[in-house]
mmCIF file of C-alpha atoms and ligand atoms in Angstrom:
data_model
loop_
_atom_site.group_PDB
_atom_site.id
_atom_site.type_symbol
_atom_site.label_atom_id
_atom_site.label_comp_id
_atom_site.label_asym_id
_atom_site.label_seq_id
_atom_site.Cartn_x
_atom_site.Cartn_y
_atom_site.Cartn_z
ATOM 1 C CA MET A 46 124.045 -24.157 67.752
ATOM 2 C CA ILE A 47 121.289 -22.341 69.633
ATOM 3 C CA LYS A 48 122.461 -19.123 71.476
ATOM 4 C CA LYS A 49 120.175 -17.241 73.962
ATOM 5 C CA VAL A 50 120.468 -14.951 76.869
ATOM 6 C CA PHE A 51 120.345 -16.773 80.011
ATOM 7 C CA ASP A 52 120.416 -13.898 82.720
ATOM 8 C CA VAL A 53 121.843 -10.384 83.244
ATOM 9 C CA TYR A 54 124.068 -10.528 86.219
ATOM 10 C CA GLU A 55 125.345 -6.903 87.618
ATOM 11 C CA GLY A 56 124.738 -5.514 84.235
ATOM 12 C CA GLU A 57 126.600 -8.053 82.093
ATOM 13 C CA GLU A 58 124.788 -10.508 79.770
ATOM 14 C CA VAL A 59 125.401 -14.173 80.460
ATOM 15 C CA LEU A 60 124.772 -16.438 77.416
ATOM 16 C CA ILE A 61 123.747 -19.929 76.987
ATOM 17 C CA TYR A 62 124.753 -22.125 74.139
ATOM 18 C CA THR A 63 123.353 -25.364 73.364
ATOM 19 C CA VAL A 64 125.745 -28.102 71.245
ATOM 20 C CA LYS A 65 124.401 -31.155 70.493
ATOM 21 C CA SER A 66 124.012 -34.468 68.520
ATOM 22 C CA GLU A 67 121.174 -36.715 67.978
ATOM 23 C CA TYR A 68 121.946 -38.419 71.219
ATOM 24 C CA LEU A 69 123.540 -35.924 73.743
ATOM 25 C CA GLU A 70 122.854 -32.046 73.980
ATOM 26 C CA ALA A 71 124.802 -29.648 76.365
ATOM 27 C CA ASP A 72 123.687 -26.283 77.634
ATOM 28 C CA ILE A 73 126.697 -24.204 78.427
ATOM 29 C CA LEU A 74 126.927 -20.855 80.218
ATOM 30 C CA THR A 75 129.256 -18.211 79.826
ATOM 31 C CA PHE A 76 129.447 -17.802 83.401
ATOM 32 C CA GLY A 77 131.927 -20.137 84.765
ATOM 33 C CA ALA A 78 131.885 -21.952 81.447
ATOM 34 C CA THR A 79 129.310 -23.932 83.283
ATOM 35 C CA VAL A 80 127.763 -27.204 81.916
ATOM 36 C CA HIS A 81 124.080 -25.956 82.929
ATOM 37 C CA ALA A 82 122.214 -29.145 81.624
ATOM 38 C CA LEU A 83 123.080 -32.312 80.023
ATOM 39 C CA ARG A 84 120.386 -34.064 78.139
ATOM 40 C CA VAL A 85 120.857 -37.892 77.082
ATOM 41 C CA LYS A 86 118.713 -39.834 74.865
ATOM 42 C CA ASP A 87 117.000 -42.265 76.998
ATOM 43 C CA LYS A 88 115.208 -45.553 76.635
ATOM 44 C CA ARG A 89 111.694 -44.028 76.254
ATOM 45 C CA GLY A 90 113.262 -42.048 73.186
ATOM 46 C CA GLY A 91 112.910 -38.851 75.125
ATOM 47 C CA PHE A 92 116.055 -36.890 76.688
ATOM 48 C CA THR A 93 116.849 -37.186 80.435
ATOM 49 C CA ASP A 94 118.773 -34.316 81.862
ATOM 50 C CA VAL A 95 121.615 -35.529 84.237
ATOM 51 C CA ALA A 96 123.143 -32.517 85.298
ATOM 52 C CA LEU A 97 122.203 -30.444 88.192
ATOM 53 C CA GLY A 98 121.839 -26.517 87.625
ATOM 54 C CA TYR A 99 120.172 -23.091 88.930
ATOM 55 C CA THR A 100 117.901 -21.025 87.195
ATOM 56 C CA LYS A 101 119.791 -17.887 87.535
ATOM 57 C CA VAL A 102 123.332 -16.435 87.858
ATOM 58 C CA SER A 103 122.727 -15.276 91.556
ATOM 59 C CA ASP A 104 122.075 -18.784 92.708
ATOM 60 C CA HIS A 105 125.418 -19.827 91.904
ATOM 61 C CA TYR A 106 126.673 -17.043 94.109
ATOM 62 C CA ASP A 107 123.962 -17.527 96.966
ATOM 63 C CA LYS A 108 123.730 -21.211 97.020
ATOM 64 C CA GLY A 109 127.222 -22.245 95.848
ATOM 65 C CA GLY A 110 128.503 -25.775 95.098
ATOM 66 C CA TYR A 111 130.287 -25.062 91.789
ATOM 67 C CA LEU A 112 127.228 -26.551 89.813
ATOM 68 C CA GLY A 113 128.646 -27.805 86.638
ATOM 69 C CA ALA A 114 131.487 -24.998 86.635
ATOM 70 C CA ILE A 115 135.071 -24.943 85.243
ATOM 71 C CA VAL A 116 137.325 -24.941 88.465
ATOM 72 C CA GLY A 117 140.570 -23.168 88.682
ATOM 73 C CA ARG A 118 143.465 -21.874 88.947
ATOM 74 C CA VAL A 119 143.626 -24.769 91.277
ATOM 75 C CA GLY A 120 141.032 -27.403 91.898
ATOM 76 C CA ASN A 121 140.171 -28.710 95.269
ATOM 77 C CA ARG A 122 141.942 -27.628 98.551
ATOM 78 C CA ILE A 123 145.179 -25.969 99.333
ATOM 79 C CA ASP A 124 146.425 -26.205 102.887
ATOM 80 C CA LYS A 125 146.077 -22.661 104.370
ATOM 81 C CA GLY A 126 145.983 -21.537 100.783
ATOM 82 C CA ARG A 127 149.786 -21.300 101.019
ATOM 83 C CA PHE A 128 152.402 -22.806 99.032
ATOM 84 C CA SER A 129 155.915 -21.867 97.543
ATOM 85 C CA LEU A 130 157.050 -21.772 94.029
ATOM 86 C CA ASN A 131 160.629 -21.207 92.924
ATOM 87 C CA GLY A 132 161.621 -20.337 96.430
ATOM 88 C CA LYS A 133 158.857 -17.613 97.086
ATOM 89 C CA VAL A 134 155.625 -18.157 99.143
ATOM 90 C CA TYR A 135 152.291 -17.208 97.749
ATOM 91 C CA GLN A 136 148.987 -16.920 99.835
ATOM 92 C CA VAL A 137 145.892 -17.354 97.739
ATOM 93 C CA GLY A 138 142.328 -16.838 98.793
ATOM 94 C CA ILE A 139 141.108 -18.376 101.742
ATOM 95 C CA ASN A 140 137.391 -19.715 101.413
ATOM 96 C CA ASP A 141 136.814 -22.927 103.196
ATOM 97 C CA GLY A 142 137.337 -22.911 106.978
ATOM 98 C CA ASN A 143 141.532 -22.224 106.996
ATOM 99 C CA ASN A 144 142.026 -23.324 103.346
ATOM 100 C CA SER A 145 141.615 -22.460 99.713
ATOM 101 C CA LEU A 146 139.087 -24.502 97.835
ATOM 102 C CA HIS A 147 138.572 -24.493 93.853
ATOM 103 C CA GLY A 148 140.646 -21.385 93.163
ATOM 104 C CA GLY A 149 139.691 -18.982 96.206
ATOM 105 C CA ILE A 150 137.191 -16.399 96.516
ATOM 106 C CA LYS A 151 136.516 -15.510 93.282
ATOM 107 C CA GLY A 152 137.628 -18.531 90.851
ATOM 108 C CA PHE A 153 137.128 -19.387 87.117
ATOM 109 C CA ASP A 154 133.695 -20.568 88.086
ATOM 110 C CA LYS A 155 132.559 -16.911 88.633
ATOM 111 C CA LYS A 156 133.956 -15.135 85.646
ATOM 112 C CA ILE A 157 132.275 -14.482 82.395
ATOM 113 C CA TRP A 158 134.130 -16.285 79.846
ATOM 114 C CA THR A 159 134.518 -15.140 76.259
ATOM 115 C CA VAL A 160 133.178 -17.320 73.402
ATOM 116 C CA GLU A 161 135.871 -17.788 70.797
ATOM 117 C CA TYR A 162 134.266 -20.134 68.572
ATOM 118 C CA ALA A 163 130.912 -22.235 68.414
ATOM 119 C CA ASP A 164 128.983 -24.436 66.035
ATOM 120 C CA GLU A 165 126.353 -27.233 66.308
ATOM 121 C CA ARG A 166 128.560 -29.439 68.195
ATOM 122 C CA LYS A 167 131.480 -27.674 69.770
ATOM 123 C CA ILE A 168 132.019 -24.430 71.836
ATOM 124 C CA ILE A 169 135.215 -22.860 72.741
ATOM 125 C CA LEU A 170 135.418 -20.485 75.647
ATOM 126 C CA SER A 171 138.575 -18.507 77.152
ATOM 127 C CA THR A 172 139.210 -16.315 79.963
ATOM 128 C CA PHE A 173 142.586 -14.554 81.195
ATOM 129 C CA SER A 174 143.517 -14.731 84.974
ATOM 130 C CA PRO A 175 145.937 -11.757 85.527
ATOM 131 C CA ASP A 176 149.072 -12.010 87.775
ATOM 132 C CA GLY A 177 148.350 -11.748 91.349
ATOM 133 C CA GLU A 178 144.526 -12.729 90.856
ATOM 134 C CA GLU A 179 143.373 -14.674 94.078
ATOM 135 C CA GLY A 180 147.142 -14.645 94.830
ATOM 136 C CA TYR A 181 148.485 -16.845 92.095
ATOM 137 C CA PRO A 182 151.667 -15.798 90.344
ATOM 138 C CA ALA A 183 151.673 -14.850 86.564
ATOM 139 C CA GLY A 184 148.964 -14.194 84.042
ATOM 140 C CA LEU A 185 147.237 -17.132 82.619
ATOM 141 C CA ILE A 186 145.309 -17.554 79.499
ATOM 142 C CA VAL A 187 142.688 -20.701 79.585
ATOM 143 C CA ARG A 188 140.783 -22.167 76.731
ATOM 144 C CA VAL A 189 138.244 -24.881 77.560
ATOM 145 C CA THR A 190 136.532 -26.659 74.729
ATOM 146 C CA TYR A 191 133.229 -28.379 74.971
ATOM 147 C CA GLU A 192 132.823 -30.976 72.123
ATOM 148 C CA ILE A 193 129.776 -33.658 71.649
ATOM 149 C CA THR A 194 131.667 -36.642 70.112
ATOM 150 C CA ALA A 195 130.541 -39.329 67.703
ATOM 151 C CA GLU A 196 130.882 -41.865 70.894
ATOM 152 C CA LYS A 197 127.820 -40.007 72.564
ATOM 153 C CA GLY A 198 130.324 -38.171 74.735
ATOM 154 C CA LEU A 199 130.826 -34.673 76.119
ATOM 155 C CA LYS A 200 134.623 -33.958 75.587
ATOM 156 C CA ILE A 201 136.234 -31.243 77.725
ATOM 157 C CA SER A 202 139.820 -30.224 76.473
ATOM 158 C CA TYR A 203 141.602 -27.636 78.690
ATOM 159 C CA GLU A 204 144.535 -25.497 77.486
ATOM 160 C CA GLY A 205 146.422 -23.075 79.178
ATOM 161 C CA VAL A 206 149.557 -20.784 78.776
ATOM 162 C CA ALA A 207 151.052 -18.384 81.317
ATOM 163 C CA ASP A 208 153.365 -15.403 80.882
ATOM 164 C CA GLY A 209 155.557 -16.452 84.166
ATOM 165 C CA ASP A 210 155.892 -19.765 86.345
ATOM 166 C CA THR A 211 152.590 -20.677 87.983
ATOM 167 C CA VAL A 212 150.421 -23.638 89.128
ATOM 168 C CA VAL A 213 147.268 -24.964 87.256
ATOM 169 C CA SER A 214 144.878 -27.513 87.893
ATOM 170 C CA LEU A 215 141.572 -27.307 86.081
ATOM 171 C CA THR A 216 138.465 -29.492 86.489
ATOM 172 C CA ASN A 217 134.768 -29.433 85.838
ATOM 173 C CA HIS A 218 132.234 -29.732 88.643
ATOM 174 C CA THR A 219 129.166 -31.074 86.876
ATOM 175 C CA TYR A 220 126.832 -32.830 89.477
ATOM 176 C CA PHE A 221 125.182 -35.852 87.874
ATOM 177 C CA ASN A 222 122.033 -37.933 88.671
ATOM 178 C CA LEU A 223 121.757 -40.484 86.062
ATOM 179 C CA ASN A 224 118.146 -41.334 86.735
ATOM 180 C CA GLY A 225 117.690 -37.445 86.037
ATOM 181 C CA GLU A 226 118.473 -34.394 87.811
ATOM 182 C CA GLY A 227 115.959 -33.917 90.843
ATOM 183 C CA LYS A 228 115.128 -37.564 90.810
ATOM 184 C CA GLY A 229 115.894 -38.628 94.290
ATOM 185 C CA ASP A 230 119.554 -39.655 95.438
ATOM 186 C CA ILE A 231 122.318 -41.406 93.877
ATOM 187 C CA LEU A 232 122.781 -44.372 96.427
ATOM 188 C CA SER A 233 121.570 -46.928 94.031
ATOM 189 C CA HIS A 234 123.599 -45.872 91.060
ATOM 190 C CA LYS A 235 126.556 -48.432 90.329
ATOM 191 C CA LEU A 236 129.737 -46.842 90.314
ATOM 192 C CA PHE A 237 133.306 -48.450 89.240
ATOM 193 C CA ILE A 238 136.510 -46.552 89.860
ATOM 194 C CA GLN A 239 139.823 -47.854 88.567
ATOM 195 C CA ALA A 240 141.937 -46.864 91.389
ATOM 196 C CA ASP A 241 144.070 -48.971 93.980
ATOM 197 C CA GLU A 242 144.478 -46.282 96.226
ATOM 198 C CA ILE A 243 143.384 -42.779 97.445
ATOM 199 C CA THR A 244 144.937 -39.900 98.815
ATOM 200 C CA PRO A 245 143.468 -39.939 102.313
ATOM 201 C CA VAL A 246 142.602 -36.767 103.963
ATOM 202 C CA ASP A 247 142.651 -35.072 107.426
ATOM 203 C CA GLY A 248 139.829 -33.551 109.365
ATOM 204 C CA GLU A 249 139.717 -30.618 106.928
ATOM 205 C CA LEU A 250 139.675 -32.623 103.820
ATOM 206 C CA ILE A 251 143.215 -32.153 102.937
ATOM 207 C CA PRO A 252 145.628 -34.837 101.838
ATOM 208 C CA HIS A 253 149.356 -34.291 102.827
ATOM 209 C CA GLY A 254 151.266 -36.586 100.514
ATOM 210 C CA ASP A 255 150.028 -39.730 101.713
ATOM 211 C CA PHE A 256 148.530 -42.834 99.788
ATOM 212 C CA MET A 257 146.086 -45.368 101.046
ATOM 213 C CA LYS A 258 145.237 -48.763 99.570
ATOM 214 C CA VAL A 259 141.449 -49.159 98.866
ATOM 215 C CA GLU A 260 141.614 -52.834 99.361
ATOM 216 C CA ASN A 261 139.051 -53.979 102.159
ATOM 217 C CA THR A 262 137.952 -50.580 102.655
ATOM 218 C CA PRO A 263 134.818 -48.742 101.642
ATOM 219 C CA PHE A 264 136.608 -46.913 98.952
ATOM 220 C CA ASP A 265 137.326 -49.894 96.737
ATOM 221 C CA PHE A 266 135.069 -49.607 93.439
ATOM 222 C CA ARG A 267 137.320 -51.690 91.403
ATOM 223 C CA THR A 268 134.555 -54.133 90.903
ATOM 224 C CA PRO A 269 131.335 -52.000 90.345
ATOM 225 C CA LYS A 270 129.127 -51.619 93.349
ATOM 226 C CA LEU A 271 126.257 -49.222 94.543
ATOM 227 C CA ILE A 272 127.465 -46.043 95.897
ATOM 228 C CA GLY A 273 125.304 -46.579 98.972
ATOM 229 C CA ARG A 274 126.696 -49.916 99.656
ATOM 230 C CA ASP A 275 129.326 -48.731 102.102
ATOM 231 C CA ILE A 276 128.537 -45.021 102.530
ATOM 232 C CA GLU A 277 127.659 -45.159 105.979
ATOM 233 C CA LYS A 278 130.500 -47.601 107.178
ATOM 234 C CA ASP A 279 132.143 -46.823 110.350
ATOM 235 C CA ASP A 280 135.279 -45.020 108.639
ATOM 236 C CA PRO A 281 136.555 -41.809 110.034
ATOM 237 C CA GLN A 282 136.753 -40.343 106.440
ATOM 238 C CA LEU A 283 133.518 -41.175 105.386
ATOM 239 C CA LYS A 284 132.031 -39.842 108.860
ATOM 240 C CA ASN A 285 134.241 -36.704 108.568
ATOM 241 C CA CYS A 286 132.577 -35.577 105.074
ATOM 242 C CA GLY A 287 129.131 -37.317 105.498
ATOM 243 C CA GLY A 288 130.016 -39.680 102.504
ATOM 244 C CA TYR A 289 132.531 -39.959 99.754
ATOM 245 C CA ASP A 290 134.742 -36.709 99.158
ATOM 246 C CA VAL A 291 138.214 -37.819 98.277
ATOM 247 C CA ASN A 292 140.676 -38.200 95.309
ATOM 248 C CA PHE A 293 141.153 -41.673 93.874
ATOM 249 C CA VAL A 294 144.676 -42.289 92.380
ATOM 250 C CA LEU A 295 143.916 -43.556 88.913
ATOM 251 C CA SER A 296 145.616 -46.393 87.445
ATOM 252 C CA GLY A 297 147.290 -46.438 83.965
ATOM 253 C CA LYS A 298 148.598 -43.550 82.014
ATOM 254 C CA GLY A 299 147.336 -41.655 78.954
ATOM 255 C CA PHE A 300 143.620 -41.360 77.809
ATOM 256 C CA ARG A 301 141.920 -44.384 79.167
ATOM 257 C CA LYS A 302 138.474 -45.244 80.820
ATOM 258 C CA VAL A 303 138.868 -44.731 84.486
ATOM 259 C CA ALA A 304 135.165 -44.811 85.941
ATOM 260 C CA GLU A 305 131.798 -45.710 85.013
ATOM 261 C CA ALA A 306 128.345 -44.960 86.827
ATOM 262 C CA GLU A 307 124.995 -46.029 86.050
ATOM 263 C CA GLY A 308 121.506 -44.789 86.964
ATOM 264 C CA ASN A 309 119.376 -47.890 88.483
ATOM 265 C CA GLU A 310 116.037 -46.370 87.149
ATOM 266 C CA SER A 311 117.211 -44.785 83.637
ATOM 267 C CA GLY A 312 119.645 -47.431 82.836
ATOM 268 C CA ILE A 313 121.797 -44.650 81.606
ATOM 269 C CA LYS A 314 125.444 -45.525 81.883
ATOM 270 C CA MET A 315 128.311 -42.842 81.946
ATOM 271 C CA SER A 316 132.008 -43.720 81.293
ATOM 272 C CA VAL A 317 134.635 -41.249 82.217
ATOM 273 C CA TYR A 318 137.766 -40.976 80.196
ATOM 274 C CA THR A 319 140.630 -38.875 80.937
ATOM 275 C CA ASP A 320 144.528 -38.237 80.758
ATOM 276 C CA ARG A 321 144.615 -37.146 84.242
ATOM 277 C CA GLU A 322 146.078 -38.805 87.317
ATOM 278 C CA GLY A 323 143.293 -38.368 89.731
ATOM 279 C CA VAL A 324 139.313 -38.179 90.109
ATOM 280 C CA GLN A 325 137.470 -36.628 93.139
ATOM 281 C CA PHE A 326 134.720 -38.984 93.906
ATOM 282 C CA TYR A 327 132.021 -36.714 95.835
ATOM 283 C CA SER A 328 128.986 -37.965 96.840
ATOM 284 C CA GLY A 329 126.868 -34.654 96.864
ATOM 285 C CA ASN A 330 127.089 -34.649 100.684
ATOM 286 C CA PHE A 331 126.852 -30.916 101.179
ATOM 287 C CA LEU A 332 123.752 -30.591 98.849
ATOM 288 C CA ASN A 333 121.308 -29.207 101.268
ATOM 289 C CA GLY A 334 117.738 -28.371 99.650
ATOM 290 C CA GLU A 335 118.957 -25.681 97.497
ATOM 291 C CA ARG A 336 116.240 -25.061 94.674
ATOM 292 C CA GLY A 337 117.611 -25.997 91.404
ATOM 293 C CA LYS A 338 116.018 -26.580 87.931
ATOM 294 C CA THR A 339 113.092 -28.626 88.677
ATOM 295 C CA SER A 340 113.506 -29.395 92.536
ATOM 296 C CA ALA A 341 115.264 -28.833 95.756
ATOM 297 C CA HIS A 342 118.668 -30.660 95.705
ATOM 298 C CA LYS A 343 118.882 -33.277 98.205
ATOM 299 C CA LYS A 344 121.747 -34.315 100.146
ATOM 300 C CA ARG A 345 123.547 -36.950 97.797
ATOM 301 C CA GLY A 346 121.051 -36.107 95.006
ATOM 302 C CA ALA A 347 124.094 -36.074 92.809
ATOM 303 C CA PHE A 348 127.751 -37.179 92.424
ATOM 304 C CA CYS A 349 130.852 -35.521 90.975
ATOM 305 C CA LEU A 350 133.629 -37.238 89.083
ATOM 306 C CA GLU A 351 135.879 -34.411 88.807
ATOM 307 C CA THR A 352 139.088 -35.431 87.100
ATOM 308 C CA GLN A 353 142.168 -33.603 88.357
ATOM 309 C CA SER A 354 145.693 -33.321 89.893
ATOM 310 C CA PHE A 355 145.938 -34.448 93.535
ATOM 311 C CA PRO A 356 144.548 -31.966 95.962
ATOM 312 C CA ASN A 357 147.215 -29.916 97.893
ATOM 313 C CA ALA A 358 149.663 -31.063 95.153
ATOM 314 C CA VAL A 359 151.417 -27.774 95.565
ATOM 315 C CA ASN A 360 152.537 -28.713 99.101
ATOM 316 C CA CYS A 361 153.323 -32.365 98.377
ATOM 317 C CA PRO A 362 156.427 -33.075 96.504
ATOM 318 C CA GLU A 363 155.059 -37.155 96.842
ATOM 319 C CA TYR A 364 152.360 -36.086 94.290
ATOM 320 C CA PRO A 365 152.643 -35.231 90.613
ATOM 321 C CA SER A 366 153.389 -31.435 90.160
ATOM 322 C CA VAL A 367 151.050 -28.827 89.222
ATOM 323 C CA ALA A 368 153.665 -26.403 88.301
ATOM 324 C CA LEU A 369 153.483 -24.693 84.744
ATOM 325 C CA LYS A 370 156.560 -23.069 83.295
ATOM 326 C CA LYS A 371 156.448 -19.896 81.632
ATOM 327 C CA GLY A 372 155.414 -20.281 78.014
ATOM 328 C CA GLU A 373 154.880 -24.230 78.412
ATOM 329 C CA LYS A 374 151.501 -25.553 77.374
ATOM 330 C CA TYR A 375 148.885 -27.016 79.772
ATOM 331 C CA LYS A 376 146.797 -29.398 78.013
ATOM 332 C CA THR A 377 144.427 -32.128 79.295
ATOM 333 C CA THR A 378 141.394 -33.887 78.027
ATOM 334 C CA THR A 379 138.257 -35.590 79.811
ATOM 335 C CA GLU A 380 135.320 -36.997 78.018
ATOM 336 C CA TYR A 381 132.111 -38.113 79.603
ATOM 337 C CA ARG A 382 130.503 -40.855 77.459
ATOM 338 C CA PHE A 383 126.964 -41.985 77.657
ATOM 339 C CA SER A 384 125.135 -45.471 76.545
ATOM 340 C CA LEU A 385 121.970 -47.203 77.575
HETATM 341 C C1 BGC B 477 134.943 -30.911 97.221
HETATM 342 C C2 BGC B 477 133.841 -30.902 98.216
HETATM 343 C C3 BGC B 477 133.189 -29.862 98.132
HETATM 344 C C4 BGC B 477 132.365 -29.623 96.695
HETATM 345 C C5 BGC B 477 131.716 -28.310 96.586
HETATM 346 C C6 BGC B 477 134.091 -30.921 95.879
HETATM 347 O O1 BGC B 477 135.166 -30.838 94.934
HETATM 348 O O2 BGC B 477 135.750 -31.945 97.217
HETATM 349 O O3 BGC B 477 134.191 -31.084 99.677
HETATM 350 O O4 BGC B 477 132.216 -29.533 99.044
HETATM 351 O O5 BGC B 477 133.555 -29.720 95.859
HETATM 352 O O6 BGC B 477 132.237 -27.306 96.732
#
């Protein structure tokens, strides 16, 4: 394992750790437990970095976008940042118009995490979120393990336990370009998502307990198709977000393959395995020329497949619950596997 200083932000050192195998290398920051780079062995025998990132911590504040970060306490949007639990109403940080996005104003993506353990292939990071932080109830300890697996994967295991009842839904927000970060847009990537339905959203990108069949819509990725094939179709949800930005209801249960993408130039394939019920497919619509590691990030220059519970589930009894009882263990696993 390689460990270096990445940056100093407001007097605090942010470290960068590299975990790797012969096929895959991941650079992880203590800031946000962020995947800063993900280098995949390519067909030329070198490595292609498939993850977008910034060169300094202040860019994560100034340019935003949650690049590579762990997102929490609750990923995606909460309508008006309000919900009730055990009969009590909670108001969490508003940071996206009228709503709360990705944990609020200072979510887990902006914390400096503690490294509990690291070796050649694996790093374990943790953080404590006190009772009332960003308005959320109960103190919560979160542990995230990144591990390079024998299947040429980056496995992300999330664990948590709280000292009172709360709500939790963590995800990782890596932006992928399988042709290489900074190498044009992702419209010619092929994508498959094992989902018959999405949770359709309103004009502020909030779902309200509904389900919509993907059949005969631009959201049908059950047979692999190019991301760009239907992205400009005259569909209100696509028009509203400038492309794809919605939660897909994943078929099946347990740890299973739920999605696959392929870079048209590199031939690098990424298969997503998870035990979660949803995945946010976001086609990088709001990327807007921010300078990254090697180039400016173009609109649709990368995509995210954020495995998650359903957005706004805290307000929708129709969706699986994100409540976590006092002392109960939160545990979920996602793996991004690469092949050529
Ligand atoms: C959301 C987008 C948002 C992006 C970056 C995604 O998870 O669905 O709407 O712009 O994160 O914040």
